[in-house]
Coordinates of C-alpha atoms and ligand atoms in Angstrom, one line a residue:
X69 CA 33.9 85.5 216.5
X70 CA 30.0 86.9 216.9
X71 CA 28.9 86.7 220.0
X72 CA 25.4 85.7 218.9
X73 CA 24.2 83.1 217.3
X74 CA 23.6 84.4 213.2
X75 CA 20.7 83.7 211.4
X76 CA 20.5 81.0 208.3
X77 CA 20.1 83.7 205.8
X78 CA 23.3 85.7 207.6
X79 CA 26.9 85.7 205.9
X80 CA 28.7 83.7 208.6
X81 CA 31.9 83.1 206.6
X82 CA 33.1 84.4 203.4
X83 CA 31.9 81.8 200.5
X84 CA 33.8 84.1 197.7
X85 CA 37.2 84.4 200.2
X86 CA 39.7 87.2 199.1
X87 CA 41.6 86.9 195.6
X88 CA 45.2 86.2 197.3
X89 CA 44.8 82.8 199.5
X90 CA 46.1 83.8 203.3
X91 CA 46.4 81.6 206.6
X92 CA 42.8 82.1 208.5
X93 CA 43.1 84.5 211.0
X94 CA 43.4 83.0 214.5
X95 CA 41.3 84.9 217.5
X96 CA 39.5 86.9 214.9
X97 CA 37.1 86.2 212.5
X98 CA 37.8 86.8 208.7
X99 CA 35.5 89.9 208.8
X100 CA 37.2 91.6 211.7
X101 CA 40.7 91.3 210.3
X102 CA 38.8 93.0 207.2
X103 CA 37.5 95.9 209.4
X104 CA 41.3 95.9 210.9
X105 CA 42.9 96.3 207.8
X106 CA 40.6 99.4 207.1
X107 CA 40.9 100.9 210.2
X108 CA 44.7 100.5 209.3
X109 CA 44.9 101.9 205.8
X110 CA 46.1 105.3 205.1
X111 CA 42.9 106.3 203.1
X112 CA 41.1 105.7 206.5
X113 CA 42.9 108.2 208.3
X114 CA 42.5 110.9 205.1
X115 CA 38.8 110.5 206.0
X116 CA 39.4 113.1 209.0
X117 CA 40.4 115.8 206.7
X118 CA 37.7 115.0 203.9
X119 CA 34.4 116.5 204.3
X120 CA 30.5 116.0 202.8
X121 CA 28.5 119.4 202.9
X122 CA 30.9 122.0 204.8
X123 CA 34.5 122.0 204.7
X124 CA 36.9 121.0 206.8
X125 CA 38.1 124.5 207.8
X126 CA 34.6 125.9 208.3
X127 CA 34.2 124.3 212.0
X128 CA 36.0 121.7 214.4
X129 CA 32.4 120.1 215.3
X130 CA 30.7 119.4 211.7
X131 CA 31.3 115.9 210.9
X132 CA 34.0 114.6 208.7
X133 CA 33.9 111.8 206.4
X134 CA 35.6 109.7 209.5
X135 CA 32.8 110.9 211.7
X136 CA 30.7 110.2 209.5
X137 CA 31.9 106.7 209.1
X138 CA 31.8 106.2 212.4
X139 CA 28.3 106.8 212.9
X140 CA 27.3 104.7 209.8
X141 CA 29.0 101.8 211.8
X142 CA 27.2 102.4 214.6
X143 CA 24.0 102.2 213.1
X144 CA 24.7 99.1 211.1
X145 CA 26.0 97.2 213.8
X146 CA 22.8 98.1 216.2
X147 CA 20.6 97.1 213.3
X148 CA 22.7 93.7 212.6
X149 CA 22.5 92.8 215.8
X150 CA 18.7 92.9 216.4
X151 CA 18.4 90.9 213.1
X152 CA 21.1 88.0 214.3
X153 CA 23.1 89.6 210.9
X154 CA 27.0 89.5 210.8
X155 CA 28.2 92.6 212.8
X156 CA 31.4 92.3 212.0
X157 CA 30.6 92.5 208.1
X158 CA 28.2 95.4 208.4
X159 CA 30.6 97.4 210.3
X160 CA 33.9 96.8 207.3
X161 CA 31.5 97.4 205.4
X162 CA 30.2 101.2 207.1
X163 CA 34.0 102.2 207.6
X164 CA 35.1 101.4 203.9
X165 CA 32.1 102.8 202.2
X166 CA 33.3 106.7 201.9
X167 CA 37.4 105.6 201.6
X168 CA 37.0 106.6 197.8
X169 CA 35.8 109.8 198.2
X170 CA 37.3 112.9 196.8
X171 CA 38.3 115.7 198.7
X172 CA 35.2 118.7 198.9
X173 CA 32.1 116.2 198.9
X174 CA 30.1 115.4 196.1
X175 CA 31.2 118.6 194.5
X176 CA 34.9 117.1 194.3
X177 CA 33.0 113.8 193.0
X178 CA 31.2 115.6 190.3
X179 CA 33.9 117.6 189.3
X180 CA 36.5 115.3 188.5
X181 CA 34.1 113.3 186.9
X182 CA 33.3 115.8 184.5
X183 CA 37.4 116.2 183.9
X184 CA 37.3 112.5 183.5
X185 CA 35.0 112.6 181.0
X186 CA 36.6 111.2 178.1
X187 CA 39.0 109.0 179.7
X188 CA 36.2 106.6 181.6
X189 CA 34.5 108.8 184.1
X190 CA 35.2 109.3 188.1
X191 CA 32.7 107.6 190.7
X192 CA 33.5 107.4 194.4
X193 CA 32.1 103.9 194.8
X194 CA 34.0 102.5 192.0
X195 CA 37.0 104.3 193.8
X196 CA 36.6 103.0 197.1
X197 CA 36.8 99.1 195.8
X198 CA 40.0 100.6 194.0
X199 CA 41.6 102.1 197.2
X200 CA 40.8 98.4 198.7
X201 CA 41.6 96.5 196.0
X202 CA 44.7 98.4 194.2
X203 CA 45.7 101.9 195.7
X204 CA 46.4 100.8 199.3
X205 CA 50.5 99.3 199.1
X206 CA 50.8 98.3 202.5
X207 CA 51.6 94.4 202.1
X208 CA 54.3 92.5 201.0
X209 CA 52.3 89.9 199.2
X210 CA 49.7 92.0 197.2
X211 CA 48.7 95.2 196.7
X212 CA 45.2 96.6 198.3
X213 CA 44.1 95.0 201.5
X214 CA 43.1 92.0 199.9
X215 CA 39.8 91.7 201.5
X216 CA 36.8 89.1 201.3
X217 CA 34.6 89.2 198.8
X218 CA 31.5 90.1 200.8
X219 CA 33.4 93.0 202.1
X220 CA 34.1 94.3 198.7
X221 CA 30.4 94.1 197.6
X222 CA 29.2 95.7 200.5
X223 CA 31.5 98.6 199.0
X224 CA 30.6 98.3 195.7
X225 CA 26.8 100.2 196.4
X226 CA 25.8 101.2 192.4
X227 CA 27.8 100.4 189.5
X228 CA 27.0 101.3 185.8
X229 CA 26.9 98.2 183.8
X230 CA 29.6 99.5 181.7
X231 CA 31.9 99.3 184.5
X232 CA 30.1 96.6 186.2
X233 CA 31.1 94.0 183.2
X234 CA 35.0 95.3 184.1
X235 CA 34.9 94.0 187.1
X236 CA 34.5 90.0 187.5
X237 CA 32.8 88.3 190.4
X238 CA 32.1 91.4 192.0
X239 CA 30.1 93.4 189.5
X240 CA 28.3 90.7 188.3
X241 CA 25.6 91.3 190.2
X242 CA 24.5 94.6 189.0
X243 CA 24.4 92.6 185.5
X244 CA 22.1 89.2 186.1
X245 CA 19.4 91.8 188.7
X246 CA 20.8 90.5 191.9
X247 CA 21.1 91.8 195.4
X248 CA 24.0 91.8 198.1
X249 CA 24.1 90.5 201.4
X250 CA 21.7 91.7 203.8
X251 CA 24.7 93.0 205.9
X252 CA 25.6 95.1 202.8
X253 CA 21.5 96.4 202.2
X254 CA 22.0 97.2 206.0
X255 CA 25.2 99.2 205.6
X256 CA 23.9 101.2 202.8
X257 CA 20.8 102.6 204.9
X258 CA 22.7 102.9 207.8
X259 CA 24.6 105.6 205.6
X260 CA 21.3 107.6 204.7
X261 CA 20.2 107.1 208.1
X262 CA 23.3 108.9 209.4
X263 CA 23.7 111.5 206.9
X264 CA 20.3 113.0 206.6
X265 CA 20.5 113.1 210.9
X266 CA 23.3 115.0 210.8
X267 CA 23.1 117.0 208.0
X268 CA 20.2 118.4 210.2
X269 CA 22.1 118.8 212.9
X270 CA 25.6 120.6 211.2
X271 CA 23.0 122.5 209.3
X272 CA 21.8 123.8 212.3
X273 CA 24.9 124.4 214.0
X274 CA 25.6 126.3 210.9
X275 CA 23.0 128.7 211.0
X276 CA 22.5 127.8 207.4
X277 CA 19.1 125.8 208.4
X278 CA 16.4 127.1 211.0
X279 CA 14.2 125.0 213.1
X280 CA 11.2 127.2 211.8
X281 CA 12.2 125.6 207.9
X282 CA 12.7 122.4 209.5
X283 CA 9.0 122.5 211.4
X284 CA 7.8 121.8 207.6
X285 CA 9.3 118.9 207.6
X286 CA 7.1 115.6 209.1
X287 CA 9.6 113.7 210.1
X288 CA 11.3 117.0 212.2
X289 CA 8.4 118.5 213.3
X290 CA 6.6 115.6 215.1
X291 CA 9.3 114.9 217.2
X292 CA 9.9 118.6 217.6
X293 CA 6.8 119.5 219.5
X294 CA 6.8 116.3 221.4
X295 CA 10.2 117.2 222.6
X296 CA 8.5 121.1 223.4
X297 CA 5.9 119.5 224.9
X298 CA 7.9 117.0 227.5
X299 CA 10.3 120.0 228.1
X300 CA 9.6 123.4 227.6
X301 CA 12.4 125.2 229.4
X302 CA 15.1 123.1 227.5
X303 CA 17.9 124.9 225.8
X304 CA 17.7 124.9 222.3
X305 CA 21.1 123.1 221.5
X306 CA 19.6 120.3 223.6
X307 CA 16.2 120.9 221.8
X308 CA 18.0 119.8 218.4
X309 CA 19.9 116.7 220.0
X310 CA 17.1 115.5 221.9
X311 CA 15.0 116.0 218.4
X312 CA 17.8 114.5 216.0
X313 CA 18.3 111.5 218.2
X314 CA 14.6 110.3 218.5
X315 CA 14.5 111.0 214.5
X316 CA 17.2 108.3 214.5
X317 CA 15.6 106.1 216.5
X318 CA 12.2 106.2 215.2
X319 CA 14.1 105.2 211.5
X320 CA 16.0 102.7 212.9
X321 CA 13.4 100.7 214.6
X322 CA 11.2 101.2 211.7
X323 CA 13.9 99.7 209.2
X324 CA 14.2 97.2 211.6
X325 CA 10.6 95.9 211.7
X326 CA 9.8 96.1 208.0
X327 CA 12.8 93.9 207.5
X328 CA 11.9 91.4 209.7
X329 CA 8.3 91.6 207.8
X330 CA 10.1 91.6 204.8
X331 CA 12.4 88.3 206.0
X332 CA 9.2 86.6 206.7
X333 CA 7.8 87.0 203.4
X334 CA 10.6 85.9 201.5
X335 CA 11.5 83.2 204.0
X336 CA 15.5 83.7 202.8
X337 CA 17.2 79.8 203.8
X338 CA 20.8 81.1 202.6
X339 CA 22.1 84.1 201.6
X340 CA 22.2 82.8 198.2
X341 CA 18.5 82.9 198.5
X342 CA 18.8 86.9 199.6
X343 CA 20.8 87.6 196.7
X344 CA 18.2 86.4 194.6
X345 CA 14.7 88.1 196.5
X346 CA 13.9 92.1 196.0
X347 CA 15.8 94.4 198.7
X348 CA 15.0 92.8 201.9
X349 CA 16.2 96.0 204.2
X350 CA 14.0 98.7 203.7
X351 CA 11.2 101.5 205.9
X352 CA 8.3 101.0 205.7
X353 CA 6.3 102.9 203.2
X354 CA 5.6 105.2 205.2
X355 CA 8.9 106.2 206.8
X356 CA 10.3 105.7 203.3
X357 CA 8.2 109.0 202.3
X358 CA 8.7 110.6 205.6
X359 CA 12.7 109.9 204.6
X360 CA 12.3 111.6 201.6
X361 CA 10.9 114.3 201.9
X362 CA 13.6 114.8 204.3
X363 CA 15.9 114.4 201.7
X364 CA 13.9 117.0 199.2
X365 CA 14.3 119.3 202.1
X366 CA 17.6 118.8 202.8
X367 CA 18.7 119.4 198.8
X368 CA 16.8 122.7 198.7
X369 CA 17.5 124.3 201.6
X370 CA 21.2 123.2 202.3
X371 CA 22.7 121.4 199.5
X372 CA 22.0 124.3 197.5
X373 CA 22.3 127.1 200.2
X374 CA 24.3 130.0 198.8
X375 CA 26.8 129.6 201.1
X376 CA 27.6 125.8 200.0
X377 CA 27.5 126.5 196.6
X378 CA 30.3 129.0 196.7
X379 CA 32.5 126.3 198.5
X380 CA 30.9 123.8 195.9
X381 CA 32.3 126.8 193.0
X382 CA 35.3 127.2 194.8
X383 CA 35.8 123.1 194.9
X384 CA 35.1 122.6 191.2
X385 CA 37.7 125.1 190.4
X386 CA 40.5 123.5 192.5
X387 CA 40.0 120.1 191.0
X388 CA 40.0 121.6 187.8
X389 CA 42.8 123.3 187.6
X390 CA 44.7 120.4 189.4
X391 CA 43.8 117.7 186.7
X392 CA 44.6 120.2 183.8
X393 CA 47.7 120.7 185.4
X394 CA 49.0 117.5 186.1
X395 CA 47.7 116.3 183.1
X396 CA 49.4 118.6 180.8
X397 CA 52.4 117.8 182.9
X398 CA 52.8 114.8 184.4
X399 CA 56.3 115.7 185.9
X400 CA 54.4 117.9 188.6
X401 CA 53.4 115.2 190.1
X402 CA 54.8 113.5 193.1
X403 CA 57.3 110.4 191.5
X404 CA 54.9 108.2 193.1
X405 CA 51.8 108.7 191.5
X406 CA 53.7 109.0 187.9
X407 CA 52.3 106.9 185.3
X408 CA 53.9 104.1 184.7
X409 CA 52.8 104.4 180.7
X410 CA 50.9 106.9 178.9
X411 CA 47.6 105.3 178.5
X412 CA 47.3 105.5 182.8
X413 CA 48.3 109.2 182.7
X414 CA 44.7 110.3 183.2
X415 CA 43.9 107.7 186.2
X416 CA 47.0 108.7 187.9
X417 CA 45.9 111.9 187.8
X418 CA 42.7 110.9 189.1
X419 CA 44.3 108.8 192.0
X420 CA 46.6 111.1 192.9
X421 CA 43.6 114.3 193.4
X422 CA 41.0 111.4 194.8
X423 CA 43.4 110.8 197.8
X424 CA 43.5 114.2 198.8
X425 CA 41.9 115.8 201.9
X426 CA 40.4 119.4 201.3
X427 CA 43.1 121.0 202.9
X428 CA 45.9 119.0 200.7
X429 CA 43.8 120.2 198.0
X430 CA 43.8 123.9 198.9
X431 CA 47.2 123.8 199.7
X432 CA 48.4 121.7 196.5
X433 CA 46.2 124.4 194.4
X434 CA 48.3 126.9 196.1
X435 CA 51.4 125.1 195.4
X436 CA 51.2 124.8 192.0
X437 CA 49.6 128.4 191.3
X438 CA 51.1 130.5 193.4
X439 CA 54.3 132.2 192.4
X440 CA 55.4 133.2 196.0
X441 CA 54.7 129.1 197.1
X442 CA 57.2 126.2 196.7
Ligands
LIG794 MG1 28.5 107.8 203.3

């Protein structure tokens, strides 16, 4: 159970419950055997092996998808907790978010959405809830981990309305204008928070960025030359932690005070009552720009650094290849992700390359191509 005492407009149980009825947990709360379950699942431990911007291979310190998770949870949790929000929510919620996630990033995402084109599309988010809900055959009683609803709409970040009106409870939402919990607007910031910081940092590592591009950015630069300034002998490794770790601070107390200005304006009594208000968790308007041009920086200079876009190539044409493959030929594929009837052969497909980790990828590729490979 929390440890503090929640707030009136925090989810303290789940009012939606999971879709199979179970037993309460005892000496946990519902959330926490949620986060367990996740921790637990097999697409958890694929997220070690799955990567963002560089790939696996390229390094043993860039961060993974699980790293990545990691950190999300961490920020979520130290933001929950200063707003009396339900920890153990927000932190299900971080470590599910990525668990649908192709392998190679968002140029795995965008490319098996393009060779899903005509047979419903691809989108991570959408996957994750399916991995939860479907994907994951570890119980006797159900398939998926049969979470609680809160959990799974904390998951469910965007959603097309197309899809959206596929979905039941959970999608409706994104249909009648509504917003999720507050522990869910949390988890979802926490994820930006963490992925512009260490984008920064692994593009550093890289070599790919330089802290002269990175002095044109405000955010950067401010806490750059305060950092000079306080210590001007320091190493520069040190220089970039020292930097990237007040950047994170400064954006999490910020998010943290314009919420609580925010919760005070819309005086939330129940989290039926957050649902219904504009986003509650947000920056200021300030850090909100300072974030974004950030961002802008970030997809110039390494999102579309040469060097990422021939992985990104190189990605696209793996995926490729793979669906055409297995979809010309379904009896290449392992008997367990076979379609059970023709109409699914396309989504099994999809399944099947969505689970994979960029080095199952690269070697499957070489599998099926490669004459001298069995
Ligand atoms: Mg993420």
């Amino acid at each position: 159970m929390p440890d503090l005492k929640l707030a009136i407009y925090a989810v303290s149980v789940s009012a939606h419950g999971r879709k199979h009825a179970e037993p309460a947990p005892s000496g946990r709360s519902e959330f926490q055997r949620d986060r367990d379950r996740i921790i637990h699942s097999g697409a958890f431990r694929r997220l070690e092996y799955k990567t963002q911007v560089f790939v696996n291979h390229e390094g043993d310190l860039f961060r993974t998808r699980l790293t990545h998770s990691i950190e999300v949870a961490q920020i979520a949790r130290s933001i929950a907790r200063r707003l009396a929000l339900n920890e153990d929510l927000v932190e299900a919620v971080s470590l599910a978010h990525d668990l649908g996630h192709t392998p190679f990033g968002h140029a795995g995402q965008e490319a098996l959405n393009a060779c899903m084109k005509e047979h419903g599309g691809f989108e991570h988010n959408l996957q994750s809830l399916r991995v939860v809900d479907v994907l994951e055959e570890r119980y006797a009683a159900f398939d998926g981990l049969n979470l609680c609803f809160e959990t799974r709409e904390g998951i469910l970040k965007h959603c097309s309305p197309e899809h959206a009106a596929q979905l039941g409870t959970v999608g409706e939402r994104f249909l009648q204008g509504r917003r999720p919990s507050l522990e869910a607007q949390i988890a979802n910031l926490a994820d930006e928070i963490a992925y512009n910081n260490h984008d920064v940092d692994d593009g550093l590592r890289s070599g790919l960025l330089t802290l002269e591009q990175l002095s044109s950015v405000r955010l950067f630069a401010n806490h750059l030359s305060e950092v000079r300034t306080n210590y001007p002998n320091l190493a520069e490794r040190r220089v970039v932690h020292e930097t990237v770790r007040r950047m994170i601070n400064t954006l999490v107390t910020d998010l943290i005070s314009q919420t609580e200005l925010n919760i005070s304006k819309h005086a939330p009594q129940s989290v039926d009552d957050v649902r219904a208000a504009p986003p509650i968790v947000a920056f200021s308007t300030e850090m909100h720009e300072l974030n974004r041009e950030l961002k802008a920086f970030l997809r110039t200079h390494l999102y579309r650094h040469y060097r990422v876009m021939r992985m990104t190539a190189k990605a696209r044409r793996i995926i490729g290849d793979l669906f055409n493959a297995f979809y010309e030929d379904p009896r290449l594929l392992p008997p367990q992700f076979n379609p059970s009837a023709e109409s699914e052969r396309s989504r099994a497909v999809a399944d099947y390359i969505a689970g994979m980790t960029d080095r199952y990828a690269i070697r499957e590729h070489r599998r099926i191509f490669a004459i001298e490979e069995i």
